[in-house]
JSON list of C-alpha atoms in Angstrom, two decimals:
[
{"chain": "A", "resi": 1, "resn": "UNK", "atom": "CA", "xyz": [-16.73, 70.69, 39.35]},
{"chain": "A", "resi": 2, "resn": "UNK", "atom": "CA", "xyz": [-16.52, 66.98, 38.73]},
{"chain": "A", "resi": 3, "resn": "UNK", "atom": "CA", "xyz": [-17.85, 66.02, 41.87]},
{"chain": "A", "resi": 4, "resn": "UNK", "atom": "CA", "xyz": [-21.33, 68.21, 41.66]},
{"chain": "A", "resi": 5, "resn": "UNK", "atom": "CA", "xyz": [-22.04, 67.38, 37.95]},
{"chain": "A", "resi": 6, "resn": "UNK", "atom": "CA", "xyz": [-21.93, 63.66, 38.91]},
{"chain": "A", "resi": 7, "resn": "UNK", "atom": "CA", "xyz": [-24.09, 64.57, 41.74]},
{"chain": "A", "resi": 8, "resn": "UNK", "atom": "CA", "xyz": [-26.54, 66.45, 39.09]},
{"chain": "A", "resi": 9, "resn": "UNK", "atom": "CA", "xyz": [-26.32, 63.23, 37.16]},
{"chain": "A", "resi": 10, "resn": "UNK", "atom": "CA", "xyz": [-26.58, 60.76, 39.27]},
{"chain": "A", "resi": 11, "resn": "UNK", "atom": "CA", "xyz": [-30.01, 62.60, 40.79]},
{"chain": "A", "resi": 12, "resn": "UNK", "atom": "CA", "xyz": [-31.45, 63.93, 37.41]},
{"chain": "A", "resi": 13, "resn": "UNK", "atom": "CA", "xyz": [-31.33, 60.04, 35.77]},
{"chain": "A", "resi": 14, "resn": "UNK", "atom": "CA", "xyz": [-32.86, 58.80, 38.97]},
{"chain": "A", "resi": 15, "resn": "UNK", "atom": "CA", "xyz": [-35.82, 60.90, 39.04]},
{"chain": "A", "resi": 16, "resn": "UNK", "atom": "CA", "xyz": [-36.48, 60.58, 35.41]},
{"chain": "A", "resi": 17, "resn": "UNK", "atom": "CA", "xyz": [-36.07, 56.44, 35.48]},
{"chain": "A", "resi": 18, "resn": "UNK", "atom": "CA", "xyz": [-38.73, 56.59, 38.15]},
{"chain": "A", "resi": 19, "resn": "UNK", "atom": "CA", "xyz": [-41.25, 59.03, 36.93]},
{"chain": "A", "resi": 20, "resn": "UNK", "atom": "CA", "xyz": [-40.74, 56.54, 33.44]},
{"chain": "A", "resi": 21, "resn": "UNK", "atom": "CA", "xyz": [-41.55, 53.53, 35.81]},
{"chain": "A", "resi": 22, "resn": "UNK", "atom": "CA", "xyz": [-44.32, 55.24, 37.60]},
{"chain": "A", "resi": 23, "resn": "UNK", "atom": "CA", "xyz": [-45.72, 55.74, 34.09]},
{"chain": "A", "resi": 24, "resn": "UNK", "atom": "CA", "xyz": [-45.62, 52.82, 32.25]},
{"chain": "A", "resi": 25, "resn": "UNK", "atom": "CA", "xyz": [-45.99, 50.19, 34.97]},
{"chain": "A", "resi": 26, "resn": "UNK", "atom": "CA", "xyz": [-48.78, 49.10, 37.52]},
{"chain": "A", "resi": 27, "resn": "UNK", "atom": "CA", "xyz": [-47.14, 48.79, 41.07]},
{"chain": "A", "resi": 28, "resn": "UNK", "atom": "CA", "xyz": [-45.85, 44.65, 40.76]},
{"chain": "A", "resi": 29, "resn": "UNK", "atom": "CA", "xyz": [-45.82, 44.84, 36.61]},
{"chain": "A", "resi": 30, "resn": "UNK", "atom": "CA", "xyz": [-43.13, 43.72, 35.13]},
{"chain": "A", "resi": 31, "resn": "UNK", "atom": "CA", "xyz": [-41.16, 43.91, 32.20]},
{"chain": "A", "resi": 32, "resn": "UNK", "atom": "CA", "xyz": [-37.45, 42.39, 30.13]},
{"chain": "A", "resi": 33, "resn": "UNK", "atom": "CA", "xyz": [-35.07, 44.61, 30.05]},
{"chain": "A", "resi": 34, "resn": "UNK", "atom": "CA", "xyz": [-31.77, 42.65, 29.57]},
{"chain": "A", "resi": 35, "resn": "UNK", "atom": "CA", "xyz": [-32.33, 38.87, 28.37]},
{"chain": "A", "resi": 36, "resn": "UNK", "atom": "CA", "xyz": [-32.83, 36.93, 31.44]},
{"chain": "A", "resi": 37, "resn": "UNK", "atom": "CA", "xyz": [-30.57, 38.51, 33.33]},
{"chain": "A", "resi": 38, "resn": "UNK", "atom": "CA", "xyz": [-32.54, 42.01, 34.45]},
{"chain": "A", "resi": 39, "resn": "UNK", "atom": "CA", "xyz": [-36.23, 43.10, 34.47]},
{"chain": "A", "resi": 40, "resn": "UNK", "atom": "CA", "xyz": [-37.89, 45.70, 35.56]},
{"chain": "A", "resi": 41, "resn": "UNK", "atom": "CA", "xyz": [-40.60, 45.50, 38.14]},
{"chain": "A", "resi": 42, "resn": "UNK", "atom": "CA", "xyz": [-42.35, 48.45, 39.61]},
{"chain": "A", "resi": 43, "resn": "UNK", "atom": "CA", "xyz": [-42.17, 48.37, 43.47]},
{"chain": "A", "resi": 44, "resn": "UNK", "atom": "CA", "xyz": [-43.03, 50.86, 45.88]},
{"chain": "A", "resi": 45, "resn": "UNK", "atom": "CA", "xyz": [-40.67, 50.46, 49.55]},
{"chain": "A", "resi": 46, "resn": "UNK", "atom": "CA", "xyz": [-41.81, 52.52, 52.56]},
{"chain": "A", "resi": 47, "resn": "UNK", "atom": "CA", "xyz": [-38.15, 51.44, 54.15]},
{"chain": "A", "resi": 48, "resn": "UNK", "atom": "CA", "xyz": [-34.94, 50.91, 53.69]},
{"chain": "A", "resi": 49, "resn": "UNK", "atom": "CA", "xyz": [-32.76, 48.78, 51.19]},
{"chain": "A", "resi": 50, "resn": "UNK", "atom": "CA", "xyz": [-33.98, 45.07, 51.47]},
{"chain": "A", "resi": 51, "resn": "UNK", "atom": "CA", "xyz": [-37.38, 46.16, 52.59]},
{"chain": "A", "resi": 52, "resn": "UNK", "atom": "CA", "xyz": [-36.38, 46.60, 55.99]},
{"chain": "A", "resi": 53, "resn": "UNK", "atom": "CA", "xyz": [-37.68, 49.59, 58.46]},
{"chain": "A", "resi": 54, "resn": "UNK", "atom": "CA", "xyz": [-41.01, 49.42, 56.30]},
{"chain": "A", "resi": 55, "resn": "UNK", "atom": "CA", "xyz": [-42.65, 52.39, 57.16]},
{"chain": "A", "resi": 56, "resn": "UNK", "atom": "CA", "xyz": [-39.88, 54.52, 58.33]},
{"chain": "A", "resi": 57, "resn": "UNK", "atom": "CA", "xyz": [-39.35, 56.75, 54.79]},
{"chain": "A", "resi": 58, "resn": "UNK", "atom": "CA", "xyz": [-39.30, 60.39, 56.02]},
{"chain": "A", "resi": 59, "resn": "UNK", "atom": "CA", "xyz": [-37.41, 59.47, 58.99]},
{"chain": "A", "resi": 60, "resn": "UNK", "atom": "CA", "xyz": [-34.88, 57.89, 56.68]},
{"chain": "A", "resi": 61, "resn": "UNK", "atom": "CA", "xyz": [-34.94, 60.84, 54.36]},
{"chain": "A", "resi": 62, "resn": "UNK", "atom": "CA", "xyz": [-34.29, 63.17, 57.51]},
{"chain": "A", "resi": 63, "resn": "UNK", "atom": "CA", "xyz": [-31.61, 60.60, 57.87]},
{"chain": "A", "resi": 64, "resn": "UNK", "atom": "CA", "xyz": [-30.42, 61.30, 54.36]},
{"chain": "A", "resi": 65, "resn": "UNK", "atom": "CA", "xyz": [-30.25, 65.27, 54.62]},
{"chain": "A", "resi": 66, "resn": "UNK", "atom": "CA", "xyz": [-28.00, 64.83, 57.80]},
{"chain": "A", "resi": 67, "resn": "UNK", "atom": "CA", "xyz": [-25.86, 62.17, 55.99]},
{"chain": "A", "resi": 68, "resn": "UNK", "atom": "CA", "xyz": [-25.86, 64.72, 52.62]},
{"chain": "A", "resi": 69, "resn": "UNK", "atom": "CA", "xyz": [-24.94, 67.71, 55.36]},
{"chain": "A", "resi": 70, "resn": "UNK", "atom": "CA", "xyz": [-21.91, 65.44, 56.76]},
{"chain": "A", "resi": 71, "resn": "UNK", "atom": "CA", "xyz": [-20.94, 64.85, 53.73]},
{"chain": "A", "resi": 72, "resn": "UNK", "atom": "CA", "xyz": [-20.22, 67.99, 52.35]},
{"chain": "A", "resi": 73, "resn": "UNK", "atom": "CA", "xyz": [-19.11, 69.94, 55.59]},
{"chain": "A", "resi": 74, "resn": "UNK", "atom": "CA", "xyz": [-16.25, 67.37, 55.39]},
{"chain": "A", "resi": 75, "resn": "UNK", "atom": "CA", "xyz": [-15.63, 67.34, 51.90]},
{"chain": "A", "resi": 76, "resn": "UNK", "atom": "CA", "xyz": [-15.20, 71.91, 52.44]},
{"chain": "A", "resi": 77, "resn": "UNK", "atom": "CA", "xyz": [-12.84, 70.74, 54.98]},
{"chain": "A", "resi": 78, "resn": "UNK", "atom": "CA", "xyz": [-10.61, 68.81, 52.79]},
{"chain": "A", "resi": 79, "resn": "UNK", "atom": "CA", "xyz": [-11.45, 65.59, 53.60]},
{"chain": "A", "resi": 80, "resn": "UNK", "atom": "CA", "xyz": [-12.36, 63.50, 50.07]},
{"chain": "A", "resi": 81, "resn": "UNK", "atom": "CA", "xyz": [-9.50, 65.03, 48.50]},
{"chain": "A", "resi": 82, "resn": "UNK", "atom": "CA", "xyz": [-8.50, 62.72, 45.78]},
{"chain": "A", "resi": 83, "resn": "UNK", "atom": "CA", "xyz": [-10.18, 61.13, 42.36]},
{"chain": "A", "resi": 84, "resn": "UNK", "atom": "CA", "xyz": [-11.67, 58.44, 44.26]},
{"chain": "A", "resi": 85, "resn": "UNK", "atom": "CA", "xyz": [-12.99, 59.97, 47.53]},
{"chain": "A", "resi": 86, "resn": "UNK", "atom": "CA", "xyz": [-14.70, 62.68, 45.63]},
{"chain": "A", "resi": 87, "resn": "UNK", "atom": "CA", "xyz": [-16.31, 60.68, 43.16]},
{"chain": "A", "resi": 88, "resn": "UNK", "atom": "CA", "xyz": [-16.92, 58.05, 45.64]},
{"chain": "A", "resi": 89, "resn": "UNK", "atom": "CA", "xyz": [-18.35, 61.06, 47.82]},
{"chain": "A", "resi": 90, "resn": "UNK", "atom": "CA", "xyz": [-20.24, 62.38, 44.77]},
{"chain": "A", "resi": 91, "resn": "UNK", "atom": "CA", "xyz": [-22.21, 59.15, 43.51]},
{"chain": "A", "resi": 92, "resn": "UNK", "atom": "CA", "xyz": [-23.24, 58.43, 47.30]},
{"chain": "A", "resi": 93, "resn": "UNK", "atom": "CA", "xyz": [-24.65, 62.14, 47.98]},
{"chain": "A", "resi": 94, "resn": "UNK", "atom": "CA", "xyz": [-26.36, 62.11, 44.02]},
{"chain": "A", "resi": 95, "resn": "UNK", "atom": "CA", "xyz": [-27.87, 58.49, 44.78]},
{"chain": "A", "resi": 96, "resn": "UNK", "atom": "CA", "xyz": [-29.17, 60.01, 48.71]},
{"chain": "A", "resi": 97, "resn": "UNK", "atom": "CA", "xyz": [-31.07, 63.05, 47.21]},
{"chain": "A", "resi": 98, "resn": "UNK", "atom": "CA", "xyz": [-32.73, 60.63, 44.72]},
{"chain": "A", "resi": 99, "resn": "UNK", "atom": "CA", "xyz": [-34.32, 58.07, 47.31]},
{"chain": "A", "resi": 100, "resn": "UNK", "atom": "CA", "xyz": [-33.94, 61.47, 49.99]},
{"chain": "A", "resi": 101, "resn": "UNK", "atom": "CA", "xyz": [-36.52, 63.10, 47.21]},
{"chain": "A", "resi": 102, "resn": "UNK", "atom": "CA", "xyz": [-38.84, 60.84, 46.91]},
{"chain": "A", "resi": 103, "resn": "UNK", "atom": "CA", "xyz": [-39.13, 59.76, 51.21]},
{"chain": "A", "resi": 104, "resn": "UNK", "atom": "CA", "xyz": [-39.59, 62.78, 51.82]},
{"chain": "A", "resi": 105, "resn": "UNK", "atom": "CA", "xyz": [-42.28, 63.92, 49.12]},
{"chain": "A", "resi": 106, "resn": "UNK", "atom": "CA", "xyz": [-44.01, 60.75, 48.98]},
{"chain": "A", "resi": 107, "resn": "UNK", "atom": "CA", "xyz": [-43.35, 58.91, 51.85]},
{"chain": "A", "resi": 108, "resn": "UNK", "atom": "CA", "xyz": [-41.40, 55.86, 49.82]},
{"chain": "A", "resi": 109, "resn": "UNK", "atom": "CA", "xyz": [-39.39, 55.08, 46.96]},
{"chain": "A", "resi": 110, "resn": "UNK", "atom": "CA", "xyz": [-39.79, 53.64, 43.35]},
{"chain": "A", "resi": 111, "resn": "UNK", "atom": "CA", "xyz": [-37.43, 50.66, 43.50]},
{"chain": "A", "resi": 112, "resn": "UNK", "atom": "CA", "xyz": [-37.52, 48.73, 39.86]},
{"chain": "A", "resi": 113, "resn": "UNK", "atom": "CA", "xyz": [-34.23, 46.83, 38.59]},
{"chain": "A", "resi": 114, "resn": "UNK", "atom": "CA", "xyz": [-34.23, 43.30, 39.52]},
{"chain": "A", "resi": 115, "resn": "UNK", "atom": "CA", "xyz": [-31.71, 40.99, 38.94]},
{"chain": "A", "resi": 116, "resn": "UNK", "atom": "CA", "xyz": [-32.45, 37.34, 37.74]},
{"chain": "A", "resi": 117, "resn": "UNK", "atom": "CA", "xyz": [-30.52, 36.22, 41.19]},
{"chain": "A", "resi": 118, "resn": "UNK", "atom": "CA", "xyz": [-33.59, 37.31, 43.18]},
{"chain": "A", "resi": 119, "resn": "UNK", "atom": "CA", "xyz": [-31.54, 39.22, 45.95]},
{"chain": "A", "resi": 120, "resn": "UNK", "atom": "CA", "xyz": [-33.42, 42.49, 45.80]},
{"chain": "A", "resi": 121, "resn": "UNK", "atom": "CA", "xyz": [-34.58, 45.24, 44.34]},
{"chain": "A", "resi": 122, "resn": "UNK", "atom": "CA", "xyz": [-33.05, 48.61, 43.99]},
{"chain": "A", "resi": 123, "resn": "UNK", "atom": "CA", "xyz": [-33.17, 51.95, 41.76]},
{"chain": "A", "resi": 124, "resn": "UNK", "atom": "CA", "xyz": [-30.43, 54.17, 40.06]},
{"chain": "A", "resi": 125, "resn": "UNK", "atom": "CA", "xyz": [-29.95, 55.66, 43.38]},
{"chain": "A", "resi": 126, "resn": "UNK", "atom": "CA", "xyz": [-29.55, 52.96, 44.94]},
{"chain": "A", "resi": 127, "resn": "UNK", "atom": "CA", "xyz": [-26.61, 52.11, 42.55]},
{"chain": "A", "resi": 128, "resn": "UNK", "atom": "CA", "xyz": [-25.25, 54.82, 42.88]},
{"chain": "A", "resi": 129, "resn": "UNK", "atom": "CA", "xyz": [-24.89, 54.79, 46.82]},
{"chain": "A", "resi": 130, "resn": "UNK", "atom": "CA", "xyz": [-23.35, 51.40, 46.10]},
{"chain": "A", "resi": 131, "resn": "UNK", "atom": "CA", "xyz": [-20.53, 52.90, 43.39]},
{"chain": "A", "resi": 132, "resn": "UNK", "atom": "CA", "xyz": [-20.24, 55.31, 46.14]},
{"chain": "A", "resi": 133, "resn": "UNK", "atom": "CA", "xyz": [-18.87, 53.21, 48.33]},
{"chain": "A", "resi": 134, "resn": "UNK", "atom": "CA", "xyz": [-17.07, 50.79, 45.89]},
{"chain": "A", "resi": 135, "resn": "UNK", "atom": "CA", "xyz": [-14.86, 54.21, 45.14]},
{"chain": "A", "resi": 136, "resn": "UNK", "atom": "CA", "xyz": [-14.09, 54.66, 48.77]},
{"chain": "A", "resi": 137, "resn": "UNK", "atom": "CA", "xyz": [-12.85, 50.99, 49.06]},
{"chain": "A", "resi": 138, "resn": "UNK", "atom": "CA", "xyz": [-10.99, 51.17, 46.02]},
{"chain": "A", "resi": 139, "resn": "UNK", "atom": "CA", "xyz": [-9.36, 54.51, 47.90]},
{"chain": "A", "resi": 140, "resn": "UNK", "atom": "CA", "xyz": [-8.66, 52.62, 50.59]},
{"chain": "A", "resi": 141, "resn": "UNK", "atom": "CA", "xyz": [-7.31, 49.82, 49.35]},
{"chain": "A", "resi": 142, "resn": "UNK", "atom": "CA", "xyz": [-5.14, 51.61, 47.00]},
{"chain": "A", "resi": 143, "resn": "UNK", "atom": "CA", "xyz": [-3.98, 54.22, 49.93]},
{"chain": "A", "resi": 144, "resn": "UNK", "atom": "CA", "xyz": [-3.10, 51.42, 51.90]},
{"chain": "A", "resi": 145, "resn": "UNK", "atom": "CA", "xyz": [-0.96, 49.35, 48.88]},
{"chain": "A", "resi": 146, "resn": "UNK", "atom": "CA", "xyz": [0.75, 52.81, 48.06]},
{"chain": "A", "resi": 147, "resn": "UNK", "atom": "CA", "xyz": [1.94, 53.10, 52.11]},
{"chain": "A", "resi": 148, "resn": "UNK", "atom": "CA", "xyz": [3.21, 49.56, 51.69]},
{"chain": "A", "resi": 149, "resn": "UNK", "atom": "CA", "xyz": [5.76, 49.41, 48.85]},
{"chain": "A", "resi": 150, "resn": "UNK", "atom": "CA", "xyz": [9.22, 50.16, 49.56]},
{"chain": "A", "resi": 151, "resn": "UNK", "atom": "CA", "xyz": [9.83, 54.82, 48.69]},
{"chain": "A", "resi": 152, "resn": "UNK", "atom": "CA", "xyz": [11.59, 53.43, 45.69]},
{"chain": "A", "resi": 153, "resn": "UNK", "atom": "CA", "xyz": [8.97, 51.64, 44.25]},
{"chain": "A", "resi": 154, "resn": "UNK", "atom": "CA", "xyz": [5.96, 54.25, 44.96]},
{"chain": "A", "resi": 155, "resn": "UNK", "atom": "CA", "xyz": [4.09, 55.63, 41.96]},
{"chain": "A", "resi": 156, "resn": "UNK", "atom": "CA", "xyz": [4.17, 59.71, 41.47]}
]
């Protein structure tokens, strides 16, 4: 149950946060948001993260209906058992059918949060995808510690 509410989330917060962009800013308007430290800027990308593949956003949200499809054919098979893997599984499949929605409708997505750092800019989705994947790691690396230590030592 967990694992589609955060998917629900993840996707419902996305597509509102965008329409609200859409609204209030001109495409390259910007506003504060946090101090110095975040604004928000409206951008429309035709491609993928970092601007690359410009022009390629219903291929890539083809792309993201396979990936979605994977996904949960191998999560009915058992394979994201765990806290991690399903969240991690959750957050990445909730952050595809945000940017999936909009390639595919409009042919490109809203991206808005920039960071005062100047590497990129991204969405909720976007986020999400990457919280995705932080979960799996942290599976990983935890799986991996918990094969390491000596049977006495494991945690239940």
């Amino acid at each position: 149950m967990l694992f589609y509410l955060i998917i629900l989330v993840v996707t419902a917060v996305d597509q509102i946060t965008k329409v609200w962009i859409r609204s209030i800013l001109k495409v390259g308007e910007s506003m504060p948001f946090y101090k110095d430290i975040i604004s928000f800027t409206h951008y429309q990308n035709s491609g993928a993260a970092g601007s690359s593949l410009q022009g390629s956003a219903r291929y890539l949200g083809i792309l993201a209906v396979v990936i979605i499809a994977v996904i949960l054919y191998y999560r009915k098979k058992g394979s994201f058992e765990g806290f991690f893997k399903e969240c991690g599984a959750a957050f990445f499949v909730g952050g595809a059918i945000g940017n999936g929605i909009e390639r595919l409708l409009f042919g490109k997505v809203t991206d808005f949060i920039v960071f005062r750092s100047g590497h990129g800019v991204m969405n909720l989705a976007d986020l999400a995808i990457n919280l995705g994947v932080v979960f799996f790691v942290l599976d990983l690396f935890l799986s991996y510690r918990h094969k390491l230590l000596p049977k006495e030592k494991k945690f239940q």
